[in-house]
GROMACS .gro file of C-alpha atoms in nm:
model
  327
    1UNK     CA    1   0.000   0.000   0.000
    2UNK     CA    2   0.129   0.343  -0.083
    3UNK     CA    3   0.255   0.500   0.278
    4UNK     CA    4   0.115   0.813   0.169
    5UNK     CA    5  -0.194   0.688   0.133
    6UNK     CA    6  -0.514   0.801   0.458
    7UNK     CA    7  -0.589   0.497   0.621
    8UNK     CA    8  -0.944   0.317   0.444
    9UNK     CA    9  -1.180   0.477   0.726
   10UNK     CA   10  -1.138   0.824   0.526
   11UNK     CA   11  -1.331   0.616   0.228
   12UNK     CA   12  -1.639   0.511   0.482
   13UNK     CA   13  -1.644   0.803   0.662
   14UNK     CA   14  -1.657   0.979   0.354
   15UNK     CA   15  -1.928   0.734   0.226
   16UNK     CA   16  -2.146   0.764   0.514
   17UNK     CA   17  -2.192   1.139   0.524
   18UNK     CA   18  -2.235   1.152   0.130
   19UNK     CA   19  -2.488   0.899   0.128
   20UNK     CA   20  -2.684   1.064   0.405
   21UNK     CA   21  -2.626   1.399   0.181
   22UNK     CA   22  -2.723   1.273  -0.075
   23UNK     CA   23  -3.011   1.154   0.021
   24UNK     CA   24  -3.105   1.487   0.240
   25UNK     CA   25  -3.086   1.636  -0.119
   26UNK     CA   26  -3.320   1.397  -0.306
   27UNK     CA   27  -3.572   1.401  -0.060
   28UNK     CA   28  -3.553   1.833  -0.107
   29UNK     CA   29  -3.512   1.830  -0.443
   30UNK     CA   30  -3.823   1.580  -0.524
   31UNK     CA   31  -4.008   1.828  -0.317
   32UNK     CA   32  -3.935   2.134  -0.514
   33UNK     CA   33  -3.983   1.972  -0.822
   34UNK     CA   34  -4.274   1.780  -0.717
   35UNK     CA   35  -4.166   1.467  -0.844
   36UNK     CA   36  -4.345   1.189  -0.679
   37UNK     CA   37  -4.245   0.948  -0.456
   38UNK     CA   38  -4.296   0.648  -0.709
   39UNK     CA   39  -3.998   0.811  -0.950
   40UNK     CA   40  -3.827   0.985  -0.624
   41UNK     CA   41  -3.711   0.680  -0.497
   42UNK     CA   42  -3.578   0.524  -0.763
   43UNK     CA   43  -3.353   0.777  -0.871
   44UNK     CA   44  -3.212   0.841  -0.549
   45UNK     CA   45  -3.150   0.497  -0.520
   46UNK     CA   46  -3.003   0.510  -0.885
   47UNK     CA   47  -2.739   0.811  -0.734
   48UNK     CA   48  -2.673   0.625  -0.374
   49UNK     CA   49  -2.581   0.321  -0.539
   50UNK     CA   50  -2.287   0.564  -0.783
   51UNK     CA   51  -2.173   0.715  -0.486
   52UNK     CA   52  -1.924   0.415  -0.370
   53UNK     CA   53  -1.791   0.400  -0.709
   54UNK     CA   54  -1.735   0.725  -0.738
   55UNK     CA   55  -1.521   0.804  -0.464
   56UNK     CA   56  -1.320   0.479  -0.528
   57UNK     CA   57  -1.050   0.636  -0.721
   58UNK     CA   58  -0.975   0.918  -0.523
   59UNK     CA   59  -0.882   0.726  -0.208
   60UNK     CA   60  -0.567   0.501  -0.246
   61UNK     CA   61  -0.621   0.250   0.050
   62UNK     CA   62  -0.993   0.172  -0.061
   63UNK     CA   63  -0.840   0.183  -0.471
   64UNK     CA   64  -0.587  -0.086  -0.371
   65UNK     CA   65  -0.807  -0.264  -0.177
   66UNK     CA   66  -1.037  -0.329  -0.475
   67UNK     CA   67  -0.757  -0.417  -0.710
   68UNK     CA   68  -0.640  -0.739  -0.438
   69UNK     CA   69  -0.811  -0.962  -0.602
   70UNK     CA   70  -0.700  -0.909  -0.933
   71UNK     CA   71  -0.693  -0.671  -1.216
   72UNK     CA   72  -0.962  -0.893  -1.437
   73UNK     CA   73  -1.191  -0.959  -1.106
   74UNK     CA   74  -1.171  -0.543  -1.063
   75UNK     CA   75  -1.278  -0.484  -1.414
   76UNK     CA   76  -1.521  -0.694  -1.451
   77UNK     CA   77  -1.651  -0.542  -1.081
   78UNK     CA   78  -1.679  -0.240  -1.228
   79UNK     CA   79  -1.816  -0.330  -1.536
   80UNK     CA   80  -2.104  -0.446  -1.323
   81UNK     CA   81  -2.091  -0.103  -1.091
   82UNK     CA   82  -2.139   0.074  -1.431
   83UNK     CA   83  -2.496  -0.126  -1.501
   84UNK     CA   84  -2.644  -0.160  -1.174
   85UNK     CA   85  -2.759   0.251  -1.143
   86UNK     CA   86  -2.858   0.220  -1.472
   87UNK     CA   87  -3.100  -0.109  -1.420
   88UNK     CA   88  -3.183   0.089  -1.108
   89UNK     CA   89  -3.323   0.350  -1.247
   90UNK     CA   90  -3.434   0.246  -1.561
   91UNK     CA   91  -3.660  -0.020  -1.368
   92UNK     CA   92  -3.818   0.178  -1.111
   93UNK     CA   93  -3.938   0.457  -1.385
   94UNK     CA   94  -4.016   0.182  -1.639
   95UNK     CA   95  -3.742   0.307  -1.870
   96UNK     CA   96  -3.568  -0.056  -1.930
   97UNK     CA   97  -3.508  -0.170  -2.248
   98UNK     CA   98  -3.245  -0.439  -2.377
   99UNK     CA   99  -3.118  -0.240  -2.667
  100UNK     CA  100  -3.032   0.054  -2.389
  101UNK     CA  101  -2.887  -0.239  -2.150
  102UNK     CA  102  -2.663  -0.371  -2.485
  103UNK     CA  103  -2.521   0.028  -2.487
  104UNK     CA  104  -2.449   0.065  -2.119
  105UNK     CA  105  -2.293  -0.239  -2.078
  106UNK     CA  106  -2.114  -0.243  -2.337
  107UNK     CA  107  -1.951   0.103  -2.265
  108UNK     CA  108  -1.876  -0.014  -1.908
  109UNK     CA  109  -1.690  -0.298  -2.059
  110UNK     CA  110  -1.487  -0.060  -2.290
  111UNK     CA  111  -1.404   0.196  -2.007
  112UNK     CA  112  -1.335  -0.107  -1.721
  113UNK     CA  113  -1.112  -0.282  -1.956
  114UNK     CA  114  -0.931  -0.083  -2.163
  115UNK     CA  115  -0.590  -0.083  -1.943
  116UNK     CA  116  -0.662  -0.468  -1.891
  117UNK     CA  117  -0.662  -0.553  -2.230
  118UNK     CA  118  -0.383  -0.261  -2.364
  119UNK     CA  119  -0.062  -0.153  -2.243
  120UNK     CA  120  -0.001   0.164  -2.167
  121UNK     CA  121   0.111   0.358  -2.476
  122UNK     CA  122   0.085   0.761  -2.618
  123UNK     CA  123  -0.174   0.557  -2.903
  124UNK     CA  124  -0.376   0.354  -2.687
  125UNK     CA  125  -0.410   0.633  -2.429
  126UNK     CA  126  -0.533   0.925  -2.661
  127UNK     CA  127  -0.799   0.631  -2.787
  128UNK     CA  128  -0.914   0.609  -2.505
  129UNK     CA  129  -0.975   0.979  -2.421
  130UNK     CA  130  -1.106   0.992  -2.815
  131UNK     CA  131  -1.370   0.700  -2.708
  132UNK     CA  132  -1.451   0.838  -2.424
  133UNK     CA  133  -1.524   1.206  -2.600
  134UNK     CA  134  -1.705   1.060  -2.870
  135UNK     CA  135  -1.959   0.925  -2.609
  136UNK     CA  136  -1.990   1.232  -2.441
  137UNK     CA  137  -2.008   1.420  -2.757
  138UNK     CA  138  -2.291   1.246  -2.929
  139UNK     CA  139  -2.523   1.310  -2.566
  140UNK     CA  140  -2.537   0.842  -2.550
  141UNK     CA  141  -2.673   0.918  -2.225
  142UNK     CA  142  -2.947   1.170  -2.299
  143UNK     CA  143  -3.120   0.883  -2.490
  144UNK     CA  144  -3.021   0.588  -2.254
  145UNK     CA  145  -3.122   0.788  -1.972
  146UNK     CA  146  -3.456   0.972  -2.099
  147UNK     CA  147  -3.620   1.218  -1.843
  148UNK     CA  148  -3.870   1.025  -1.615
  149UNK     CA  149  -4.082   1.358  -1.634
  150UNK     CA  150  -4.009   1.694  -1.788
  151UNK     CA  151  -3.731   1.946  -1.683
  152UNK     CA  152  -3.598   1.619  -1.480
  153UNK     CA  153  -3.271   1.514  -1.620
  154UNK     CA  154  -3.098   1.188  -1.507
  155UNK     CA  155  -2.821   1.168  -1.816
  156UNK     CA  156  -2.571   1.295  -1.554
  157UNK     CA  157  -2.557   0.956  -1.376
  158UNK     CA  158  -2.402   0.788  -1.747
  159UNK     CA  159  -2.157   1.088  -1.737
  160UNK     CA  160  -2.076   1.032  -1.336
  161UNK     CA  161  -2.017   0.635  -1.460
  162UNK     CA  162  -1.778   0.766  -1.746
  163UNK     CA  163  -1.602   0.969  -1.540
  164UNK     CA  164  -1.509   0.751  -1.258
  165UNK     CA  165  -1.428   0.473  -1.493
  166UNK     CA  166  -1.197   0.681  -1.702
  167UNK     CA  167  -1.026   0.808  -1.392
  168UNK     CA  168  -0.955   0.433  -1.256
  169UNK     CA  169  -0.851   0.247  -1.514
  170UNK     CA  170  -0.574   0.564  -1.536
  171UNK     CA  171  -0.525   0.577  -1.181
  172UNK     CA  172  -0.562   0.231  -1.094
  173UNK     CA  173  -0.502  -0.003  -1.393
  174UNK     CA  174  -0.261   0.223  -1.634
  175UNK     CA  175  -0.091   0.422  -1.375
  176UNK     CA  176   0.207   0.635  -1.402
  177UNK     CA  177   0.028   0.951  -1.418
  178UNK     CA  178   0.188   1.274  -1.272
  179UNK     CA  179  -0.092   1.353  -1.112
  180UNK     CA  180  -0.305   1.309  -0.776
  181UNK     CA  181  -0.705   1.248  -0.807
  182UNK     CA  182  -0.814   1.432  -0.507
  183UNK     CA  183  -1.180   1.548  -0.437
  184UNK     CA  184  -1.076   1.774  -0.161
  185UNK     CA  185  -0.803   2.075  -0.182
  186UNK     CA  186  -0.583   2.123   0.096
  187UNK     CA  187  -0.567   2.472   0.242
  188UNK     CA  188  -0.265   2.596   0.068
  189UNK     CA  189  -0.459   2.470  -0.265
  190UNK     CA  190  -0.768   2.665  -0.208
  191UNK     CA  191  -0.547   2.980  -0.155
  192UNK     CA  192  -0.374   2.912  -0.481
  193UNK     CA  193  -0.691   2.853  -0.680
  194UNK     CA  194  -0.816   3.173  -0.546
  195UNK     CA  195  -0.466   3.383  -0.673
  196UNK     CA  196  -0.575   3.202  -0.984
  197UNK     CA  197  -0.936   3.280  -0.986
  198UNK     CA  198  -0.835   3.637  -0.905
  199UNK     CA  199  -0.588   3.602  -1.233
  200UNK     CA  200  -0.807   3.497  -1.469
  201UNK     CA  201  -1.143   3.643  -1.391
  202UNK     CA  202  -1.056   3.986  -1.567
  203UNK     CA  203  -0.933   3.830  -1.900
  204UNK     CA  204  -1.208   3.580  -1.944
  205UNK     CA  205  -1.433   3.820  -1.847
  206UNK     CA  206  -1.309   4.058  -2.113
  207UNK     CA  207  -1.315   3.808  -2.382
  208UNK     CA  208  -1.693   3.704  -2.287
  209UNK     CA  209  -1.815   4.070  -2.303
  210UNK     CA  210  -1.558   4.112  -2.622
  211UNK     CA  211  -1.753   3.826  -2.800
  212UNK     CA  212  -2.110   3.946  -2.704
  213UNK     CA  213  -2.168   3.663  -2.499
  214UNK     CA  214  -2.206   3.884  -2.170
  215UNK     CA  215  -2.607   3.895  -2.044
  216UNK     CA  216  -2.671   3.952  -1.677
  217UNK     CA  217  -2.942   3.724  -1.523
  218UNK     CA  218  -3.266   3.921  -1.388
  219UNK     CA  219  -3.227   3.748  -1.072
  220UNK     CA  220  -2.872   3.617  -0.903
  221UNK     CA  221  -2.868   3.311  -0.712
  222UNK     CA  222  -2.885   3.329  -0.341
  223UNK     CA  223  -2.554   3.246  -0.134
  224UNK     CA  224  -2.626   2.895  -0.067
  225UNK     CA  225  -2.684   2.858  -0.392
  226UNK     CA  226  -2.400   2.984  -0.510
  227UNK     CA  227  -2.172   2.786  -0.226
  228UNK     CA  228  -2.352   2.464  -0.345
  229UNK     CA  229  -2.276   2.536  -0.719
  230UNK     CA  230  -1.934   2.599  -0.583
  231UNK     CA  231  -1.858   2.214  -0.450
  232UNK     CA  232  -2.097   2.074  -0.704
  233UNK     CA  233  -1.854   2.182  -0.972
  234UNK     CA  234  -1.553   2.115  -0.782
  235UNK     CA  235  -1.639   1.742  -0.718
  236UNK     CA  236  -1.777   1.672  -1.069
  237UNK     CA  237  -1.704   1.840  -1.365
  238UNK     CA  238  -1.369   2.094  -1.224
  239UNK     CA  239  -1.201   1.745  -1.127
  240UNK     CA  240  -1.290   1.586  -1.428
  241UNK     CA  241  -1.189   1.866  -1.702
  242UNK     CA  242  -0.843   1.937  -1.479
  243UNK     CA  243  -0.742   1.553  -1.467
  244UNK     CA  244  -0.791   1.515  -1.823
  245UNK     CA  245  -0.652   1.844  -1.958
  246UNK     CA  246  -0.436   1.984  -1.676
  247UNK     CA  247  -0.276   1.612  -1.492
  248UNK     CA  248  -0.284   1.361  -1.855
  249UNK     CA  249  -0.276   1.587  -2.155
  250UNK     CA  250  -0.017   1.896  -2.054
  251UNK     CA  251   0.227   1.682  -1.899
  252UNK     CA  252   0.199   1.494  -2.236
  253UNK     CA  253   0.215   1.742  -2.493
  254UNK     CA  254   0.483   1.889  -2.274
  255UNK     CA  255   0.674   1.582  -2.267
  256UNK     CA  256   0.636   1.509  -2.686
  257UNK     CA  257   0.745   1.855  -2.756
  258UNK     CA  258   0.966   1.899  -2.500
  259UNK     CA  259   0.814   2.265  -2.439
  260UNK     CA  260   0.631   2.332  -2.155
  261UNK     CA  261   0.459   2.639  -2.359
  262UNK     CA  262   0.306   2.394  -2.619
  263UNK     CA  263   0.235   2.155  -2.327
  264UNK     CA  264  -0.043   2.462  -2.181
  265UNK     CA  265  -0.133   2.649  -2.511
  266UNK     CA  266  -0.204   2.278  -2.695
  267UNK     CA  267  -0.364   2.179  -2.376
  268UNK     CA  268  -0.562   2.496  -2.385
  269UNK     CA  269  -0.635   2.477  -2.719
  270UNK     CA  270  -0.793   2.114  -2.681
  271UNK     CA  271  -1.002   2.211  -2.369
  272UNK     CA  272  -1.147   2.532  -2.614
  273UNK     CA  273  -1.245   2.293  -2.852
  274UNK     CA  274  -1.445   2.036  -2.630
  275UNK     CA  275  -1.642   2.340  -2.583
  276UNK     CA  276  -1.760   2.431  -2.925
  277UNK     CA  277  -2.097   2.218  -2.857
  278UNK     CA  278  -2.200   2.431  -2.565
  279UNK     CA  279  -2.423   2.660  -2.571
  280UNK     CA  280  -2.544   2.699  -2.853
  281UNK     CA  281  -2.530   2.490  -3.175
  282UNK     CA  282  -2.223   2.343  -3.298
  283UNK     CA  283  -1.958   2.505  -3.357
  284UNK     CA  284  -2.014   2.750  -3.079
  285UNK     CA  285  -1.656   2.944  -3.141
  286UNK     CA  286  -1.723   3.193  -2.948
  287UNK     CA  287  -1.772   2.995  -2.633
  288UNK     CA  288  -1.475   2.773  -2.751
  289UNK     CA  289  -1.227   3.111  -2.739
  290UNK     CA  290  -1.325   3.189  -2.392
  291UNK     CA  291  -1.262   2.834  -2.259
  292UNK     CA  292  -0.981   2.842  -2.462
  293UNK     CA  293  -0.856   3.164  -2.246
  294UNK     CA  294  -0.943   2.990  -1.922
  295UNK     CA  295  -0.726   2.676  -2.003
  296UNK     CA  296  -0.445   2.917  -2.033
  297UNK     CA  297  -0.464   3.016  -1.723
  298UNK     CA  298  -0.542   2.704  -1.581
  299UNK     CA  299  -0.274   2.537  -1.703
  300UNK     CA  300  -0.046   2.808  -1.598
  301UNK     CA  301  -0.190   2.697  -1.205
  302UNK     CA  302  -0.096   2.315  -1.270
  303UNK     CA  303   0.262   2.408  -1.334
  304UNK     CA  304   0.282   2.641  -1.069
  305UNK     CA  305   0.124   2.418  -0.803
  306UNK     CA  306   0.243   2.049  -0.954
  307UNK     CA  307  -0.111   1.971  -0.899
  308UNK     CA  308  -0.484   1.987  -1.035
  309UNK     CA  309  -0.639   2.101  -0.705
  310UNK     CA  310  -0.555   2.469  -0.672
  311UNK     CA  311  -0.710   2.446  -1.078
  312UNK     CA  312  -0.989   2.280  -0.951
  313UNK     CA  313  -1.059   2.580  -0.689
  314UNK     CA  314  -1.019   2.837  -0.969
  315UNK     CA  315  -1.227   2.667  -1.269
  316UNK     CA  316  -1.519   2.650  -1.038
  317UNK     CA  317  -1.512   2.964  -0.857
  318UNK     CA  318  -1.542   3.099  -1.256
  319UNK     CA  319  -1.825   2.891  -1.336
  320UNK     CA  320  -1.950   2.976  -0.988
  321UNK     CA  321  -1.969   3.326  -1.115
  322UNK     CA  322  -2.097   3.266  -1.424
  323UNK     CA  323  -2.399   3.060  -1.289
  324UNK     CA  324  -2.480   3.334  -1.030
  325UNK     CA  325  -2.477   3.633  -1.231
  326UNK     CA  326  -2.487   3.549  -1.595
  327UNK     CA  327  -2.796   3.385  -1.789
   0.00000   0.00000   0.00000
């Protein structure tokens, strides 16, 4: 076991108090919405049962603890992880359908498998992030996951799935990464993200208002609100987008080229372009140049700090922002 590594309580502990979170926030949220109990339950069920599997490769002792039995046994583990939400869900709100069982399984077995089946190599690895964008870019999980009623949207337990399989397998099967998955920033991390945030507000700002993209919303969001958007982001997508594009592909590119100024303005340039379907129909340049601006900056934090956290802090303080005051 790495010596570094917290001892395997963190990972329950941490388990315990999410799932009772998580389920504080299902039982609020299918009150505002006024979703009834007969689809309520299901889906929260559906998210309590991705919660385990979602922490798993952000906390070493419980990571290495999975993996004792065997790198085939884990994969084919979480192969099964990747279903059971999904049968979850779709059988409590009458959504099943083999076809849709054929596609998540099959991407489980993809994503679980990859590093079992291919060695670690500058080819196999950019396949995999190219699979794993491809999915995300043709929306598999908007159909595979369809809305049990409207304005409801359940898609983001395929991308949760994707996300913690593709960080594994990297983290757990592949390895060799130069770079620590870690939900939580430590405090000199925070304080870093925040120089950051403070660097990069201004110019991506500038370039949103430059592009005509700035419109205020009529009403802000409240503070809790806004603190909840804050670790929301942080825990999902800002860990995500800064493992893949600030701890895999800079330290890459920077490596191929041997430049670490192609490693953050490739990098950068990358991250812009995952962007051009947001927001707007494809290509969405505009929105592209602004992330495009952000990577920079983020990118910039990763070499500074050696890490993805203090990133993590910044990238969701911005979208923070941008969900509070912008529409």
């Amino acid at each position: 076991m790495n010596p570094n590594a917290k001892p395997i309580r963190y990972y329950w502990i941490t388990l315990l108090v999410g799932w009772a979170l998580l389920a504080t926030a299902a039982a609020v949220y299918a009150r505002i919405r006024s979703i009834p109990a007969a689809l309520a339950v299901p889906l929260a069920l559906a998210f309590l049962a991705e919660y385990p599997f979602y922490l798993l490769p952000a906390f070493t002792a419980a990571r290495e603890r999975f993996l004792a039995q065997g790198r085939v046994h884990a994969a084919w583990l979480l192969t099964l992880s990747g279903v059971f939400p999904w049968l979850i869900y779709a059988l409590g709100t009458h959504h099943y359908n083999f076809p849709a069982l054929i596609v998540v399984l099959s991407i489980a077995v993809m994503m679980s498998f990859w590093y079992v089946m291919f060695p670690a190599h500058p080819v196999t690895d950019l396949l995999y992030l190219s699979l794993f964008a491809v999915i995300l870019l043709a929306k598999v999980f908007a159909r595979i996951y369809p809305p049990p009623m409207p304005k409801v949207d359940v898609s983001v337990l395929g991308h949760v799935m994707m996300i913690r399989l593709l960080a594994f397998s990297f983290v757990g099967f592949r390895g060799g990464v130069d770079v620590e998955y870690r939900f939580m920033p430590n405090p000199r991390e925070w304080l870093a993200g925040l120089k950051w945030f403070a660097f990069l507000l201004p110019a991506t700002g500038a370039a949103y208002w430059a592009l005509g993209l700035m419109k205020l919303r009529e009403h802000p969001l409240n503070a809790g609100l806004a603190i909840g958007t804050i670790f929301a982001f942080l825990w999902i997508t800002c860990i995500f987008e800064e493992f893949i594009f600030r701890g895999l592909l800079q330290p890459w590119i920077t490596q191929w080229t041997s430049s670490a100024a192609l490693g953050v303005g490739i990098s950068a340039i990358l991250f812009g372009c995952v962007h051009l379907g947001f927001h707007g129909p494809f290509p969405n340049w505009r929105w592209a140049i602004v992330a495009a601006i952000l990577g920079v900056f983020l990118a910039l934090a990763r070499r500074q700090t050696g890490g993805i956290q203090a990133g993590m802090v910044a990238h969701a303080l911005v979208i923070t922002v941008w969900k509070t005051f912008l529409a």
